[in-house]
PDB file of C-alpha atoms in Angstrom:
ATOM      1  CA  TYR W 640      -3.235   6.950   0.737  1.00 51.00           C
ATOM      2  CA  ASN W 641      -2.092   4.544   3.415  1.00 54.00           C
ATOM      3  CA  SER W 642       0.712   5.116   5.882  1.00 57.00           C
ATOM      4  CA  ASN W 643       0.504   1.822   7.776  1.00 59.00           C
ATOM      5  CA  TYR W 644       3.662  -0.174   8.386  1.00 64.00           C
ATOM      6  CA  THR W 645       3.408  -2.952   5.813  1.00 67.00           C
ATOM      7  CA  CYS W 646       5.741  -4.770   3.456  1.00 73.00           C
ATOM      8  CA  GLU W 647       4.078  -3.132   0.447  1.00 78.00           C
ATOM      9  CA  LEU W 648       4.947   0.372  -0.765  1.00 74.00           C
ATOM     10  CA  SER W 649       4.436   2.615  -3.773  1.00 82.00           C
ATOM     11  CA  MET W 650       6.159   5.816  -2.599  1.00 74.00           C
ATOM     12  CA  VAL W 651       9.262   6.861  -0.720  1.00 77.00           C
ATOM     13  CA  LEU W 652       9.850  10.102   1.141  1.00 74.00           C
ATOM     14  CA  THR W 653      12.055  12.313  -1.008  1.00 73.00           C
ATOM     15  CA  GLY W 654      13.881  13.775   1.976  1.00 73.00           C
ATOM     16  CA  ALA W 655      15.792  10.514   2.229  1.00 70.00           C
ATOM     17  CA  ALA W 656      15.610   9.399  -1.413  1.00 76.00           C
ATOM     18  CA  PHE W 657      18.175   9.163  -4.165  1.00 78.00           C
ATOM     19  CA  PHE W 658      17.058  10.018  -7.677  1.00 85.00           C
ATOM     20  CA  HIS W 659      18.724  11.369 -10.782  1.00 89.00           C
ATOM     21  CA  LYS W 660      18.852  15.154 -10.982  1.00 92.00           C
ATOM     22  CA  TYR W 661      17.032  14.956 -14.329  1.00 94.00           C
ATOM     23  CA  TYR W 662      13.809  14.229 -12.420  1.00 91.00           C
ATOM     24  CA  THR W 663      14.219  17.531 -10.581  1.00 92.00           C
ATOM     25  CA  TYR W 664      14.409  19.258 -13.962  1.00 95.00           C
ATOM     26  CA  LEU W 665      11.282  17.431 -15.127  1.00 95.00           C
ATOM     27  CA  TYR W 666       9.499  18.214 -11.858  1.00 93.00           C
ATOM     28  CA  THR W 667      10.113  21.925 -12.346  1.00 93.00           C
ATOM     29  CA  LEU W 668       9.814  22.399 -16.088  1.00 94.00           C
ATOM     30  CA  TRP W 669       7.957  19.462 -17.660  1.00 93.00           C
ATOM     31  CA  GLN W 670       5.114  18.238 -15.506  1.00 90.00           C
ATOM     32  CA  PRO W 671       1.662  19.835 -15.686  1.00 92.00           C
ATOM     33  CA  LYS W 672       1.412  23.275 -14.122  1.00 94.00           C
ATOM     34  CA  ALA W 673      -1.575  22.029 -12.149  1.00 96.00           C
ATOM     35  CA  VAL W 674       0.801  19.804 -10.136  1.00 96.00           C
ATOM     36  CA  LEU W 675       3.036  22.726  -9.174  1.00 95.00           C
ATOM     37  CA  ASP W 676      -0.028  24.834  -8.357  1.00 96.00           C
ATOM     38  CA  LEU W 677      -1.336  22.052  -6.087  1.00 95.00           C
ATOM     39  CA  VAL W 678       1.970  21.820  -4.211  1.00 94.00           C
ATOM     40  CA  ASP W 679       2.176  25.622  -3.895  1.00 94.00           C
ATOM     41  CA  ASP W 680      -1.425  25.830  -2.707  1.00 93.00           C
ATOM     42  CA  LYS W 681      -1.075  23.063  -0.114  1.00 88.00           C
ATOM     43  CA  LEU W 682       2.537  23.836   0.883  1.00 87.00           C
ATOM     44  CA  ASN W 683       2.747  20.073   1.052  1.00 86.00           C
ATOM     45  CA  CYS W 684       2.787  16.953  -1.140  1.00 90.00           C
ATOM     46  CA  GLU W 685       5.913  17.728  -3.162  1.00 93.00           C
ATOM     47  CA  ASP W 686       7.215  14.261  -2.266  1.00 92.00           C
ATOM     48  CA  ILE W 687       3.996  12.644  -3.489  1.00 93.00           C
ATOM     49  CA  ALA W 688       4.170  14.692  -6.703  1.00 95.00           C
ATOM     50  CA  MET W 689       7.777  13.572  -7.280  1.00 93.00           C
ATOM     51  CA  ASN W 690       6.813   9.929  -6.758  1.00 91.00           C
ATOM     52  CA  PHE W 691       3.951  10.335  -9.251  1.00 95.00           C
ATOM     53  CA  LEU W 692       6.296  11.909 -11.804  1.00 95.00           C
ATOM     54  CA  ILE W 693       9.040   9.292 -11.529  1.00 92.00           C
ATOM     55  CA  SER W 694       6.578   6.386 -11.603  1.00 93.00           C
ATOM     56  CA  HIS W 695       4.805   7.951 -14.585  1.00 95.00           C
ATOM     57  CA  ILE W 696       8.059   8.215 -16.530  1.00 95.00           C
ATOM     58  CA  THR W 697       9.734   4.941 -15.536  1.00 93.00           C
ATOM     59  CA  ARG W 698       6.628   2.780 -15.079  1.00 94.00           C
ATOM     60  CA  LYS W 699       8.490   1.170 -12.177  1.00 91.00           C
ATOM     61  CA  PRO W 700       7.942   1.189  -8.414  1.00 84.00           C
ATOM     62  CA  PRO W 701      10.508   2.744  -6.081  1.00 82.00           C
ATOM     63  CA  LEU W 702      13.263   0.793  -4.385  1.00 80.00           C
ATOM     64  CA  LYS W 703      13.324   1.011  -0.625  1.00 74.00           C
ATOM     65  CA  ILE W 704      16.747   0.809   0.943  1.00 72.00           C
ATOM     66  CA  THR W 705      16.596   0.856   4.700  1.00 69.00           C
ATOM     67  CA  SER W 706      18.068  -0.518   7.849  1.00 65.00           C
ATOM     68  CA  ARG W 707      16.409  -3.461   9.534  1.00 63.00           C
ATOM     69  CA  TRP W 708      15.336  -1.348  12.490  1.00 64.00           C
ATOM     70  CA  THR W 709      12.664   1.344  12.579  1.00 64.00           C
ATOM     71  CA  PHE W 710      13.424   4.706  14.126  1.00 61.00           C
ATOM     72  CA  ARG W 711      11.286   5.288  17.193  1.00 66.00           C
ATOM     73  CA  CYS W 712      11.197   8.514  19.125  1.00 66.00           C
ATOM     74  CA  PRO W 713       9.217   8.228  22.368  1.00 67.00           C
ATOM     75  CA  ASP W 714       9.626  11.959  22.991  1.00 68.00           C
ATOM     76  CA  CYS W 715       8.308  12.905  19.533  1.00 64.00           C
ATOM     77  CA  GLN W 716       4.614  12.514  20.155  1.00 61.00           C
ATOM     78  CA  ASP W 717       3.416  15.720  18.480  1.00 57.00           C
ATOM     79  CA  THR W 718       4.647  15.086  14.954  1.00 50.00           C
ATOM     80  CA  LEU W 719       3.016  16.470  11.836  1.00 50.00           C
ATOM     81  CA  SER W 720       2.701  13.050  10.227  1.00 56.00           C
ATOM     82  CA  GLN W 721       0.543  11.798  13.134  1.00 60.00           C
ATOM     83  CA  SER W 722      -2.054  14.522  12.617  1.00 67.00           C
ATOM     84  CA  ASP W 723      -5.385  13.544  11.029  1.00 76.00           C
ATOM     85  CA  VAL W 724      -5.409  16.856   9.160  1.00 80.00           C
ATOM     86  CA  HIS W 725      -1.980  16.114   7.665  1.00 76.00           C
ATOM     87  CA  PHE W 726      -3.038  12.595   6.658  1.00 79.00           C
ATOM     88  CA  ASN W 727      -6.285  13.832   5.067  1.00 86.00           C
ATOM     89  CA  GLU W 728      -4.459  16.582   3.165  1.00 88.00           C
ATOM     90  CA  ARG W 729      -1.977  14.072   1.731  1.00 87.00           C
ATOM     91  CA  HIS W 730      -4.812  11.695   0.857  1.00 90.00           C
ATOM     92  CA  GLU W 731      -6.486  14.568  -0.998  1.00 94.00           C
ATOM     93  CA  CYS W 732      -3.203  15.263  -2.828  1.00 93.00           C
ATOM     94  CA  VAL W 733      -3.079  11.655  -4.049  1.00 94.00           C
ATOM     95  CA  ASN W 734      -6.647  11.953  -5.341  1.00 95.00           C
ATOM     96  CA  MET W 735      -5.981  15.298  -7.038  1.00 95.00           C
ATOM     97  CA  LEU W 736      -2.719  14.098  -8.625  1.00 96.00           C
ATOM     98  CA  THR W 737      -4.552  11.027  -9.939  1.00 96.00           C
ATOM     99  CA  GLN W 738      -7.082  13.363 -11.569  1.00 97.00           C
ATOM    100  CA  ILE W 739      -4.339  15.545 -13.064  1.00 96.00           C
ATOM    101  CA  TYR W 740      -2.428  12.572 -14.482  1.00 96.00           C
ATOM    102  CA  GLY W 741      -5.633  10.864 -15.606  1.00 96.00           C
ATOM    103  CA  TYR W 742      -4.602   7.572 -13.982  1.00 97.00           C
ATOM    104  CA  MET W 743      -2.738   6.203 -10.961  1.00 96.00           C
ATOM    105  CA  PRO W 744       0.955   5.938 -11.931  1.00 95.00           C
ATOM    106  CA  LEU W 745       2.164   4.635  -8.558  1.00 91.00           C
ATOM    107  CA  LEU W 746       3.120   0.973  -8.688  1.00 90.00           C
ATOM    108  CA  TYR W 747       3.312  -1.263  -5.638  1.00 85.00           C
ATOM    109  CA  THR W 748       6.246  -3.415  -4.646  1.00 84.00           C
ATOM    110  CA  GLN W 749       7.352  -5.495  -1.709  1.00 82.00           C
ATOM    111  CA  PHE W 750      10.994  -5.349  -2.738  1.00 77.00           C
ATOM    112  CA  ARG W 751      13.326  -3.902  -0.114  1.00 73.00           C
ATOM    113  CA  LEU W 752      17.057  -3.740   0.235  1.00 72.00           C
ATOM    114  CA  ASP W 753      17.797  -3.975   3.953  1.00 71.00           C
ATOM    115  CA  SER W 754      21.194  -3.315   5.429  1.00 63.00           C
TER     116      SER W 754
END
């Protein structure tokens, strides 16, 4: 799991993602119960689990559609995503999901659609 700012990506945050509602159905009713148990246990990683599911089914990397500028918030210094504990927990989720799926379904891309 790497959260550095690079041109390469294999996941997108689902809070700002567009995907067909069918994947929500599959997330809830089709994927292994161990995935849902992991998300429930951690109260985290549902976005990683969704990326694993969609990549597993489509065998394609995500598309990143973004603006050319990066949002910066100088007053937002105590964010969850900056915490080492949060990073380590998400890294552990990636490892556990890889074990559940039996392989790493996430595919890397450098393709972006900038506005």
